[in-house]
Amino acid sequence: MESGVASVSPPPSDPLEAFPQQNLEPGDIAVLVLYFLFVLAVGFWSTVKTKRDTVKGYFLAGGDMVWWPVGASLFASNIGSGHFIGLAGSGASVGISVTAYEFNGLFSVLMLSWIFLPIYIAGQVTTMPEYLRKRFGGNRISITLAVLYLFIYIFTKISVDMYAGAIFIQQSLHLDLYLAIVGLLAITALYTVAGFAAVGGMEGLQEKYFLALASNRSGNGSCGLPREDAFHIFRDPVTSDLPWPGILFGMSVPSLWYWCTDQVIVQRSLAAKNLSHAKGGSLMAAYMKVLPLFIMVFPGMVSRVLFPDQVACAHPEICQQVCGNPSGCSDIAYPKLVLELLPIGLRGLMMAVMVAALMSSLTSIFNSASTIFTMDLWNHIRPRASERELMIVGRVFVILLVLISILWIPVVQASQGGQLFIYIQAISSYLQPPVAVVFILGCFWKRANEKGAFSGLILGLLLGLIRLVLDFIYVQPRCDQPDERPAVVKHIHYLYFSMILSSATLITMSAVSWFTEPPSKEMVSRLTWFTRHDPVVQKEQVPPATPQPPTLSQNGTPEATSTSIQLEIVQENMSKTHSCDVTPKQSKVVKAILWLCGVENKDKEEPVGRVEPIIMSLEENHVVKTLLDINCIVCITCAIFLWGYFA
């Protein structure tokens, strides 16, 4: 078995070089080119087939997706390059504990379609800030949330995926395709089997992982040593890297935020043809959430066994030489394994698939971020903006997001001891719990009102931002350095802080709501779990002859008027004004720019007043609903078994 390990070891000529095979072979390049051409063909076909020049077509994919694209889209939007690099890196560094995030998400994605999505559908909302505007009234909560979401996307999504992709392919191509998930599973199964064979299977991994020490590690101290509880998810509540109470309680609240209230994820489900297809997509994504343990975490641990000098380096100077990051090189575990084990051709295909995962995640984030900015911020600033203006603003804002995220990448690289995935979860634990609590109370407590929600949200965010700033000021020291951070940073784990934030927000919001006036009936009807089946009323509040264009709503609630134009944009008097602006002939350059922005130069003869339903119906076929419910119970049972087996 030792000879098997030696056969895949890096060349002895330069033992500290992270990627001795950086140059792609002709076979790899051929695979990348073919894949790129295939992606272009599918992209052009999708562009022609979908209505890119309408807000509904751009933001909700026309609202006609069936269950399996919804499930693949949910999984692809969640699993970006940050997961490949981060999960494998944490697996190499501390073991399987990070799998708890994936198993936790399994329950949350089911809650999305069974509990939260029916509320969003009943309320006819398309963005999460819009739900808060309808549920609580006013604009300050929805605007605060819109700005916060954009910051979260920059801190934990866009910059992280860019950084992870740069680690993996180092100036390679950038591709995009959800169908790459199929190739991902097939190829990762191949190299996972090859990696396990090289270390002697699961038993060999459990034995050799604890012996995988860098040859350049100093003899004294614990730097570079594997954790004794590396093969356990539940760990010591005080001294471990992921305490078990934090996993059960502190981790669940950010997970609910991500899967049930995050625009990126909810928007995928809202694009489903109906509620049954949305549930089927969630079930598919839930089953696929088991895969990261086997295709990311375990391969990361295998990579440490095979390449301990690079992946498990413990000396800052040597780590700087290996991967350019003195905090540690565990994040190179996944690309190291793939680039060293896979043969020519498959290596190029795996690179293509990996980058496709990166781009699928990024495009989902870009689309949702531009939706929030355009519909919840820009529409508030310019309520009479034309559809063309909204589409162009959304595209331009994506460019701004990219630039800001690139500037943030150095902070990502230096955070959390070089563990990318832990950086993501720490930031999430500081910013997401207050938002999640506001949504939970808004959906399940009819007495919750705007004053309570805003008070709890602001208090929670202030506490979270204080801890976030302290984390950036007092960076986690390296293993060979003394820990002189303040007690609130040193001794309060970020998952415990998540529990504190959730409790503070919950108490504040409940107290203020209870001692102030209750919300009006319009702010509760069809906007909570208990009122989702209320009859649609108040349509007479929006007369059809009203001259103000931005006030058409699906359910007639006054609070919906500033956002309901998002998908229908029925601005008849505005369209007449602007129709003369597009009649003159335009140059080919202008036409090309408008096409890239998704704005087709059509004659405005078509009546824009043709209204389509924004979102699916709550009605379900009884037989299909029963089958989905049974499948959901089976999925939850399997998840509980996995928790117990690996805990």
mmCIF file of N, CA, C and O in Angstrom, residues 551-633:
data_model
loop_
_atom_site.group_PDB
_atom_site.id
_atom_site.type_symbol
_atom_site.label_atom_id
_atom_site.label_comp_id
_atom_site.label_asym_id
_atom_site.label_seq_id
_atom_site.Cartn_x
_atom_site.Cartn_y
_atom_site.Cartn_z
ATOM 1 N N THR A 551 -48.519 50.950 -9.438
ATOM 2 C CA THR A 551 -49.342 50.535 -8.306
ATOM 3 C C THR A 551 -50.195 49.319 -8.609
ATOM 4 O O THR A 551 -51.226 49.132 -7.994
ATOM 5 N N LEU A 552 -49.811 48.469 -9.547
ATOM 6 C CA LEU A 552 -50.606 47.272 -9.787
ATOM 7 C C LEU A 552 -50.130 46.155 -8.886
ATOM 8 O O LEU A 552 -48.953 45.878 -8.816
ATOM 9 N N SER A 553 -51.048 45.505 -8.186
ATOM 10 C CA SER A 553 -50.655 44.396 -7.320
ATOM 11 C C SER A 553 -51.547 43.204 -7.580
ATOM 12 O O SER A 553 -52.666 43.336 -8.039
ATOM 13 N N GLN A 554 -51.029 42.029 -7.257
ATOM 14 C CA GLN A 554 -51.789 40.816 -7.504
ATOM 15 C C GLN A 554 -52.870 40.588 -6.459
ATOM 16 O O GLN A 554 -53.881 39.977 -6.735
ATOM 17 N N ASN A 555 -52.618 40.997 -5.232
ATOM 18 C CA ASN A 555 -53.625 40.755 -4.213
ATOM 19 C C ASN A 555 -54.246 42.028 -3.667
ATOM 20 O O ASN A 555 -55.030 41.985 -2.749
ATOM 21 N N GLY A 556 -53.838 43.165 -4.217
ATOM 22 C CA GLY A 556 -54.491 44.400 -3.860
ATOM 23 C C GLY A 556 -54.035 45.046 -2.592
ATOM 24 O O GLY A 556 -54.597 46.049 -2.196
ATOM 25 N N THR A 557 -53.058 44.510 -1.913
ATOM 26 C CA THR A 557 -52.612 45.122 -0.666
ATOM 27 C C THR A 557 -51.842 46.386 -0.954
ATOM 28 O O THR A 557 -51.024 46.428 -1.862
ATOM 29 N N PRO A 558 -52.075 47.453 -0.164
ATOM 30 C CA PRO A 558 -51.416 48.724 -0.451
ATOM 31 C C PRO A 558 -49.909 48.622 -0.390
ATOM 32 O O PRO A 558 -49.218 49.275 -1.124
ATOM 33 N N GLU A 559 -49.392 47.797 0.526
ATOM 34 C CA GLU A 559 -47.943 47.727 0.678
ATOM 35 C C GLU A 559 -47.264 47.109 -0.523
ATOM 36 O O GLU A 559 -46.064 47.196 -0.676
ATOM 37 N N ALA A 560 -48.027 46.419 -1.357
ATOM 38 C CA ALA A 560 -47.403 45.747 -2.489
ATOM 39 C C ALA A 560 -47.214 46.665 -3.674
ATOM 40 O O ALA A 560 -46.583 46.302 -4.643
ATOM 41 N N THR A 561 -47.763 47.882 -3.605
ATOM 42 C CA THR A 561 -47.825 48.696 -4.806
ATOM 43 C C THR A 561 -46.470 49.117 -5.329
ATOM 44 O O THR A 561 -46.302 49.282 -6.516
ATOM 45 N N SER A 562 -45.479 49.297 -4.469
ATOM 46 C CA SER A 562 -44.194 49.786 -4.947
ATOM 47 C C SER A 562 -43.341 48.699 -5.552
ATOM 48 O O SER A 562 -42.331 48.985 -6.161
ATOM 49 N N THR A 563 -43.746 47.432 -5.428
ATOM 50 C CA THR A 563 -42.894 46.360 -5.922
ATOM 51 C C THR A 563 -43.600 45.444 -6.903
ATOM 52 O O THR A 563 -42.964 44.732 -7.645
ATOM 53 N N SER A 564 -44.931 45.467 -6.910
ATOM 54 C CA SER A 564 -45.642 44.518 -7.754
ATOM 55 C C SER A 564 -45.425 44.780 -9.230
ATOM 56 O O SER A 564 -45.692 43.923 -10.061
ATOM 57 N N ILE A 565 -44.924 45.951 -9.563
ATOM 58 C CA ILE A 565 -44.608 46.213 -10.963
ATOM 59 C C ILE A 565 -43.398 45.431 -11.405
ATOM 60 O O ILE A 565 -43.080 45.426 -12.588
ATOM 61 N N GLN A 566 -42.738 44.743 -10.487
ATOM 62 C CA GLN A 566 -41.456 44.129 -10.810
ATOM 63 C C GLN A 566 -41.566 43.122 -11.939
ATOM 64 O O GLN A 566 -40.657 43.016 -12.753
ATOM 65 N N LEU A 567 -42.631 42.358 -11.966
ATOM 66 C CA LEU A 567 -42.716 41.311 -12.965
ATOM 67 C C LEU A 567 -43.719 41.616 -14.062
ATOM 68 O O LEU A 567 -43.770 40.924 -15.048
ATOM 69 N N GLU A 568 -44.535 42.648 -13.887
ATOM 70 C CA GLU A 568 -45.528 42.937 -14.904
ATOM 71 C C GLU A 568 -45.298 44.302 -15.557
ATOM 72 O O GLU A 568 -45.552 44.484 -16.744
ATOM 73 N N ILE A 569 -44.792 45.231 -14.785
ATOM 74 C CA ILE A 569 -44.414 46.549 -15.308
ATOM 75 C C ILE A 569 -45.501 47.087 -16.230
ATOM 76 O O ILE A 569 -45.266 47.385 -17.404
ATOM 77 N N VAL A 570 -46.686 47.174 -15.691
ATOM 78 C CA VAL A 570 -47.787 47.672 -16.505
ATOM 79 C C VAL A 570 -47.817 49.180 -16.379
ATOM 80 O O VAL A 570 -48.404 49.711 -15.458
ATOM 81 N N GLN A 571 -47.149 49.824 -17.289
ATOM 82 C CA GLN A 571 -47.062 51.276 -17.245
ATOM 83 C C GLN A 571 -47.569 51.824 -18.588
ATOM 84 O O GLN A 571 -46.796 52.222 -19.452
ATOM 85 N N GLU A 572 -48.864 51.778 -18.747
ATOM 86 C CA GLU A 572 -49.417 52.059 -20.055
ATOM 87 C C GLU A 572 -49.139 53.486 -20.501
ATOM 88 O O GLU A 572 -48.771 53.741 -21.640
ATOM 89 N N ASN A 573 -49.313 54.419 -19.580
ATOM 90 C CA ASN A 573 -49.075 55.801 -19.981
ATOM 91 C C ASN A 573 -47.594 56.054 -20.210
ATOM 92 O O ASN A 573 -47.216 56.865 -21.044
ATOM 93 N N MET A 574 -46.728 55.336 -19.479
ATOM 94 C CA MET A 574 -45.291 55.504 -19.684
ATOM 95 C C MET A 574 -44.862 54.895 -21.002
ATOM 96 O O MET A 574 -44.009 55.408 -21.695
ATOM 97 N N SER A 575 -45.466 53.741 -21.351
ATOM 98 C CA SER A 575 -45.057 53.089 -22.587
ATOM 99 C C SER A 575 -45.398 53.948 -23.795
ATOM 100 O O SER A 575 -44.675 53.970 -24.786
ATOM 101 N N LYS A 576 -46.493 54.674 -23.710
ATOM 102 C CA LYS A 576 -46.835 55.558 -24.824
ATOM 103 C C LYS A 576 -45.814 56.679 -24.954
ATOM 104 O O LYS A 576 -45.452 57.109 -26.039
ATOM 105 N N THR A 577 -45.343 57.144 -23.804
ATOM 106 C CA THR A 577 -44.358 58.225 -23.836
ATOM 107 C C THR A 577 -43.048 57.753 -24.428
ATOM 108 O O THR A 577 -42.400 58.459 -25.182
ATOM 109 N N HIS A 578 -42.655 56.514 -24.065
ATOM 110 C CA HIS A 578 -41.350 56.023 -24.487
ATOM 111 C C HIS A 578 -41.381 55.367 -25.865
ATOM 112 O O HIS A 578 -40.332 55.073 -26.423
ATOM 113 N N SER A 579 -42.573 55.108 -26.404
ATOM 114 C CA SER A 579 -42.623 54.378 -27.661
ATOM 115 C C SER A 579 -41.954 55.143 -28.795
ATOM 116 O O SER A 579 -41.354 54.556 -29.678
ATOM 117 N N CYS A 580 -42.011 56.436 -28.734
ATOM 118 C CA CYS A 580 -41.396 57.210 -29.796
ATOM 119 C C CYS A 580 -39.884 57.212 -29.691
ATOM 120 O O CYS A 580 -39.198 57.529 -30.645
ATOM 121 N N ASP A 581 -39.346 56.852 -28.509
ATOM 122 C CA ASP A 581 -37.902 56.891 -28.335
ATOM 123 C C ASP A 581 -37.201 55.738 -29.026
ATOM 124 O O ASP A 581 -36.004 55.798 -29.260
ATOM 125 N N VAL A 582 -37.901 54.667 -29.324
ATOM 126 C CA VAL A 582 -37.243 53.502 -29.902
ATOM 127 C C VAL A 582 -37.562 53.328 -31.381
ATOM 128 O O VAL A 582 -37.089 52.391 -31.993
ATOM 129 N N THR A 583 -38.372 54.200 -31.940
ATOM 130 C CA THR A 583 -38.713 54.062 -33.342
ATOM 131 C C THR A 583 -37.580 54.406 -34.283
ATOM 132 O O THR A 583 -37.463 53.786 -35.327
ATOM 133 N N PRO A 584 -36.706 55.395 -33.978
ATOM 134 C CA PRO A 584 -35.634 55.672 -34.918
ATOM 135 C C PRO A 584 -34.693 54.486 -35.032
ATOM 136 O O PRO A 584 -34.529 53.690 -34.122
ATOM 137 N N LYS A 585 -34.031 54.380 -36.208
ATOM 138 C CA LYS A 585 -33.085 53.298 -36.441
ATOM 139 C C LYS A 585 -31.863 53.482 -35.556
ATOM 140 O O LYS A 585 -31.378 54.584 -35.360
ATOM 141 N N GLN A 586 -31.362 52.347 -35.041
ATOM 142 C CA GLN A 586 -30.199 52.385 -34.160
ATOM 143 C C GLN A 586 -29.033 51.680 -34.829
ATOM 144 O O GLN A 586 -29.209 50.784 -35.655
ATOM 145 N N SER A 587 -27.846 52.099 -34.454
ATOM 146 C CA SER A 587 -26.656 51.473 -35.020
ATOM 147 C C SER A 587 -26.528 50.044 -34.527
ATOM 148 O O SER A 587 -27.123 49.640 -33.534
ATOM 149 N N LYS A 588 -25.680 49.275 -35.212
ATOM 150 C CA LYS A 588 -25.473 47.882 -34.822
ATOM 151 C C LYS A 588 -24.794 47.788 -33.464
ATOM 152 O O LYS A 588 -25.022 46.844 -32.713
ATOM 153 N N VAL A 589 -23.947 48.772 -33.140
ATOM 154 C CA VAL A 589 -23.273 48.761 -31.839
ATOM 155 C C VAL A 589 -24.288 48.914 -30.716
ATOM 156 O O VAL A 589 -24.265 48.184 -29.714
ATOM 157 N N VAL A 590 -25.213 49.874 -30.877
ATOM 158 C CA VAL A 590 -26.248 50.083 -29.863
ATOM 159 C C VAL A 590 -27.121 48.847 -29.734
ATOM 160 O O VAL A 590 -27.460 48.408 -28.629
ATOM 161 N N LYS A 591 -27.474 48.239 -30.868
ATOM 162 C CA LYS A 591 -28.290 47.031 -30.826
ATOM 163 C C LYS A 591 -27.564 45.911 -30.097
ATOM 164 O O LYS A 591 -28.166 45.157 -29.332
ATOM 165 N N ALA A 592 -26.254 45.795 -30.332
ATOM 166 C CA ALA A 592 -25.481 44.740 -29.664
ATOM 167 C C ALA A 592 -25.432 44.962 -28.154
ATOM 168 O O ALA A 592 -25.575 44.027 -27.366
ATOM 169 N N ILE A 593 -25.247 46.232 -27.749
ATOM 170 C CA ILE A 593 -25.213 46.536 -26.316
ATOM 171 C C ILE A 593 -26.553 46.236 -25.670
ATOM 172 O O ILE A 593 -26.625 45.636 -24.589
ATOM 173 N N LEU A 594 -27.647 46.621 -26.347
ATOM 174 C CA LEU A 594 -28.968 46.352 -25.804
ATOM 175 C C LEU A 594 -29.230 44.853 -25.731
ATOM 176 O O LEU A 594 -29.841 44.359 -24.776
ATOM 177 N N TRP A 595 -28.733 44.106 -26.721
ATOM 178 C CA TRP A 595 -28.924 42.654 -26.695
ATOM 179 C C TRP A 595 -28.172 42.035 -25.525
ATOM 180 O O TRP A 595 -28.682 41.157 -24.846
ATOM 181 N N LEU A 596 -26.948 42.508 -25.271
ATOM 182 C CA LEU A 596 -26.182 41.986 -24.141
ATOM 183 C C LEU A 596 -26.870 42.295 -22.820
ATOM 184 O O LEU A 596 -26.758 41.540 -21.852
ATOM 185 N N CYS A 597 -27.578 43.412 -22.764
ATOM 186 C CA CYS A 597 -28.300 43.773 -21.541
ATOM 187 C C CYS A 597 -29.665 43.097 -21.473
ATOM 188 O O CYS A 597 -30.428 43.327 -20.548
ATOM 189 N N GLY A 598 -29.975 42.257 -22.465
ATOM 190 C CA GLY A 598 -31.234 41.532 -22.414
ATOM 191 C C GLY A 598 -32.426 42.348 -22.849
ATOM 192 O O GLY A 598 -33.556 41.968 -22.591
ATOM 193 N N VAL A 599 -32.205 43.470 -23.523
ATOM 194 C CA VAL A 599 -33.304 44.338 -23.941
ATOM 195 C C VAL A 599 -33.450 44.218 -25.446
ATOM 196 O O VAL A 599 -32.617 44.723 -26.204
ATOM 197 N N GLU A 600 -34.463 43.497 -25.878
ATOM 198 C CA GLU A 600 -34.719 43.371 -27.307
ATOM 199 C C GLU A 600 -35.380 44.647 -27.807
ATOM 200 O O GLU A 600 -36.274 45.191 -27.163
ATOM 201 N N ASN A 601 -34.982 45.102 -28.982
ATOM 202 C CA ASN A 601 -35.522 46.344 -29.537
ATOM 203 C C ASN A 601 -36.791 46.046 -30.323
ATOM 204 O O ASN A 601 -36.800 46.029 -31.541
ATOM 205 N N LYS A 602 -37.856 45.753 -29.605
ATOM 206 C CA LYS A 602 -39.122 45.439 -30.251
ATOM 207 C C LYS A 602 -39.961 46.694 -30.388
ATOM 208 O O LYS A 602 -39.844 47.640 -29.634
ATOM 209 N N ASP A 603 -40.823 46.663 -31.382
ATOM 210 C CA ASP A 603 -41.791 47.746 -31.485
ATOM 211 C C ASP A 603 -42.750 47.663 -30.310
ATOM 212 O O ASP A 603 -43.144 46.578 -29.892
ATOM 213 N N LYS A 604 -43.137 48.787 -29.812
ATOM 214 C CA LYS A 604 -43.979 48.828 -28.618
ATOM 215 C C LYS A 604 -45.460 48.747 -28.984
ATOM 216 O O LYS A 604 -46.313 49.267 -28.301
ATOM 217 N N GLU A 605 -45.734 48.067 -30.118
ATOM 218 C CA GLU A 605 -47.125 47.965 -30.500
ATOM 219 C C GLU A 605 -47.865 46.963 -29.627
ATOM 220 O O GLU A 605 -49.052 47.044 -29.439
ATOM 221 N N GLU A 606 -47.114 45.957 -29.108
ATOM 222 C CA GLU A 606 -47.761 44.967 -28.264
ATOM 223 C C GLU A 606 -48.246 45.631 -26.984
ATOM 224 O O GLU A 606 -47.526 46.386 -26.363
ATOM 225 N N PRO A 607 -49.433 45.338 -26.589
ATOM 226 C CA PRO A 607 -49.910 45.921 -25.330
ATOM 227 C C PRO A 607 -49.174 45.324 -24.150
ATOM 228 O O PRO A 607 -49.181 44.120 -23.945
ATOM 229 N N VAL A 608 -48.498 46.193 -23.392
ATOM 230 C CA VAL A 608 -47.789 45.710 -22.215
ATOM 231 C C VAL A 608 -48.734 45.397 -21.085
ATOM 232 O O VAL A 608 -48.307 44.906 -20.062
ATOM 233 N N GLY A 609 -49.994 45.686 -21.272
ATOM 234 C CA GLY A 609 -50.926 45.427 -20.200
ATOM 235 C C GLY A 609 -51.364 43.990 -20.089
ATOM 236 O O GLY A 609 -52.213 43.684 -19.297
ATOM 237 N N ARG A 610 -50.812 43.069 -20.936
ATOM 238 C CA ARG A 610 -51.158 41.662 -20.827
ATOM 239 C C ARG A 610 -50.561 41.084 -19.558
ATOM 240 O O ARG A 610 -49.365 40.911 -19.448
ATOM 241 N N VAL A 611 -51.382 40.786 -18.581
ATOM 242 C CA VAL A 611 -50.896 40.385 -17.266
ATOM 243 C C VAL A 611 -50.867 38.863 -17.168
ATOM 244 O O VAL A 611 -51.852 38.202 -17.454
ATOM 245 N N GLU A 612 -49.703 38.319 -16.772
ATOM 246 C CA GLU A 612 -49.589 36.900 -16.478
ATOM 247 C C GLU A 612 -49.487 36.721 -14.973
ATOM 248 O O GLU A 612 -48.991 37.589 -14.275
ATOM 249 N N PRO A 613 -49.911 35.575 -14.470
ATOM 250 C CA PRO A 613 -49.750 35.333 -13.030
ATOM 251 C C PRO A 613 -48.282 35.378 -12.655
ATOM 252 O O PRO A 613 -47.441 34.828 -13.344
ATOM 253 N N ILE A 614 -48.000 36.033 -11.539
ATOM 254 C CA ILE A 614 -46.608 36.165 -11.129
ATOM 255 C C ILE A 614 -46.058 34.826 -10.662
ATOM 256 O O ILE A 614 -45.003 34.391 -11.084
ATOM 257 N N ILE A 615 -46.766 34.163 -9.796
ATOM 258 C CA ILE A 615 -46.229 32.975 -9.150
ATOM 259 C C ILE A 615 -47.253 31.855 -9.246
ATOM 260 O O ILE A 615 -48.412 32.068 -9.559
ATOM 261 N N MET A 616 -46.817 30.644 -8.961
ATOM 262 C CA MET A 616 -47.641 29.450 -9.062
ATOM 263 C C MET A 616 -48.798 29.479 -8.064
ATOM 264 O O MET A 616 -48.863 30.301 -7.173
ATOM 265 N N SER A 617 -49.678 28.506 -8.213
ATOM 266 C CA SER A 617 -50.819 28.375 -7.312
ATOM 267 C C SER A 617 -50.470 27.437 -6.162
ATOM 268 O O SER A 617 -49.548 26.628 -6.249
ATOM 269 N N LEU A 618 -51.250 27.547 -5.085
ATOM 270 C CA LEU A 618 -51.080 26.649 -3.945
ATOM 271 C C LEU A 618 -51.766 25.307 -4.158
ATOM 272 O O LEU A 618 -51.574 24.377 -3.368
ATOM 273 N N GLU A 619 -52.560 25.190 -5.217
ATOM 274 C CA GLU A 619 -53.286 23.954 -5.466
ATOM 275 C C GLU A 619 -52.324 22.836 -5.869
ATOM 276 O O GLU A 619 -51.386 23.041 -6.633
ATOM 277 N N GLU A 620 -52.581 21.620 -5.326
ATOM 278 C CA GLU A 620 -51.762 20.455 -5.645
ATOM 279 C C GLU A 620 -52.645 19.252 -5.914
ATOM 280 O O GLU A 620 -53.706 19.100 -5.312
ATOM 281 N N ASN A 621 -52.197 18.383 -6.821
ATOM 282 C CA ASN A 621 -52.862 17.114 -7.037
ATOM 283 C C ASN A 621 -52.724 16.264 -5.780
ATOM 284 O O ASN A 621 -51.629 16.120 -5.237
ATOM 285 N N HIS A 622 -53.832 15.666 -5.318
ATOM 286 C CA HIS A 622 -53.818 14.957 -4.041
ATOM 287 C C HIS A 622 -52.847 13.777 -4.053
ATOM 288 O O HIS A 622 -52.104 13.555 -3.083
ATOM 289 N N VAL A 623 -52.844 13.015 -5.138
ATOM 290 C CA VAL A 623 -51.952 11.848 -5.216
ATOM 291 C C VAL A 623 -50.497 12.286 -5.220
ATOM 292 O O VAL A 623 -49.650 11.736 -4.493
ATOM 293 N N VAL A 624 -50.183 13.294 -6.022
ATOM 294 C CA VAL A 624 -48.805 13.789 -6.085
ATOM 295 C C VAL A 624 -48.380 14.348 -4.739
ATOM 296 O O VAL A 624 -47.251 14.110 -4.274
ATOM 297 N N LYS A 625 -49.274 15.083 -4.090
ATOM 298 C CA LYS A 625 -48.955 15.655 -2.781
ATOM 299 C C LYS A 625 -48.649 14.556 -1.764
ATOM 300 O O LYS A 625 -47.700 14.664 -0.975
ATOM 301 N N THR A 626 -49.442 13.480 -1.775
ATOM 302 C CA THR A 626 -49.208 12.374 -0.841
ATOM 303 C C THR A 626 -47.859 11.713 -1.098
ATOM 304 O O THR A 626 -47.105 11.417 -0.160
ATOM 305 N N LEU A 627 -47.541 11.465 -2.363
ATOM 306 C CA LEU A 627 -46.255 10.851 -2.703
ATOM 307 C C LEU A 627 -45.092 11.739 -2.264
ATOM 308 O O LEU A 627 -44.076 11.245 -1.749
ATOM 309 N N LEU A 628 -45.229 13.038 -2.458
ATOM 310 C CA LEU A 628 -44.171 13.956 -2.051
ATOM 311 C C LEU A 628 -44.010 13.972 -0.534
ATOM 312 O O LEU A 628 -42.883 14.000 -0.023
ATOM 313 N N ASP A 629 -45.126 13.934 0.190
ATOM 314 C CA ASP A 629 -45.050 13.928 1.658
ATOM 315 C C ASP A 629 -44.368 12.658 2.167
ATOM 316 O O ASP A 629 -43.552 12.698 3.097
ATOM 317 N N ILE A 630 -44.693 11.516 1.563
ATOM 318 C CA ILE A 630 -44.048 10.256 1.962
ATOM 319 C C ILE A 630 -42.553 10.308 1.673
ATOM 320 O O ILE A 630 -41.724 9.902 2.493
ATOM 321 N N ASN A 631 -42.215 10.827 0.508
ATOM 322 C CA ASN A 631 -40.794 10.948 0.136
ATOM 323 C C ASN A 631 -40.062 11.882 1.087
ATOM 324 O O ASN A 631 -38.896 11.654 1.433
ATOM 325 N N CYS A 632 -40.734 12.919 1.519
ATOM 326 C CA CYS A 632 -40.130 13.852 2.476
ATOM 327 C C CYS A 632 -39.827 13.153 3.798
ATOM 328 O O CYS A 632 -38.746 13.340 4.383
ATOM 329 N N ILE A 633 -40.768 12.313 4.266
ATOM 330 C CA ILE A 633 -40.545 11.572 5.513
ATOM 331 C C ILE A 633 -39.375 10.610 5.364
ATOM 332 O O ILE A 633 -38.533 10.474 6.265
#
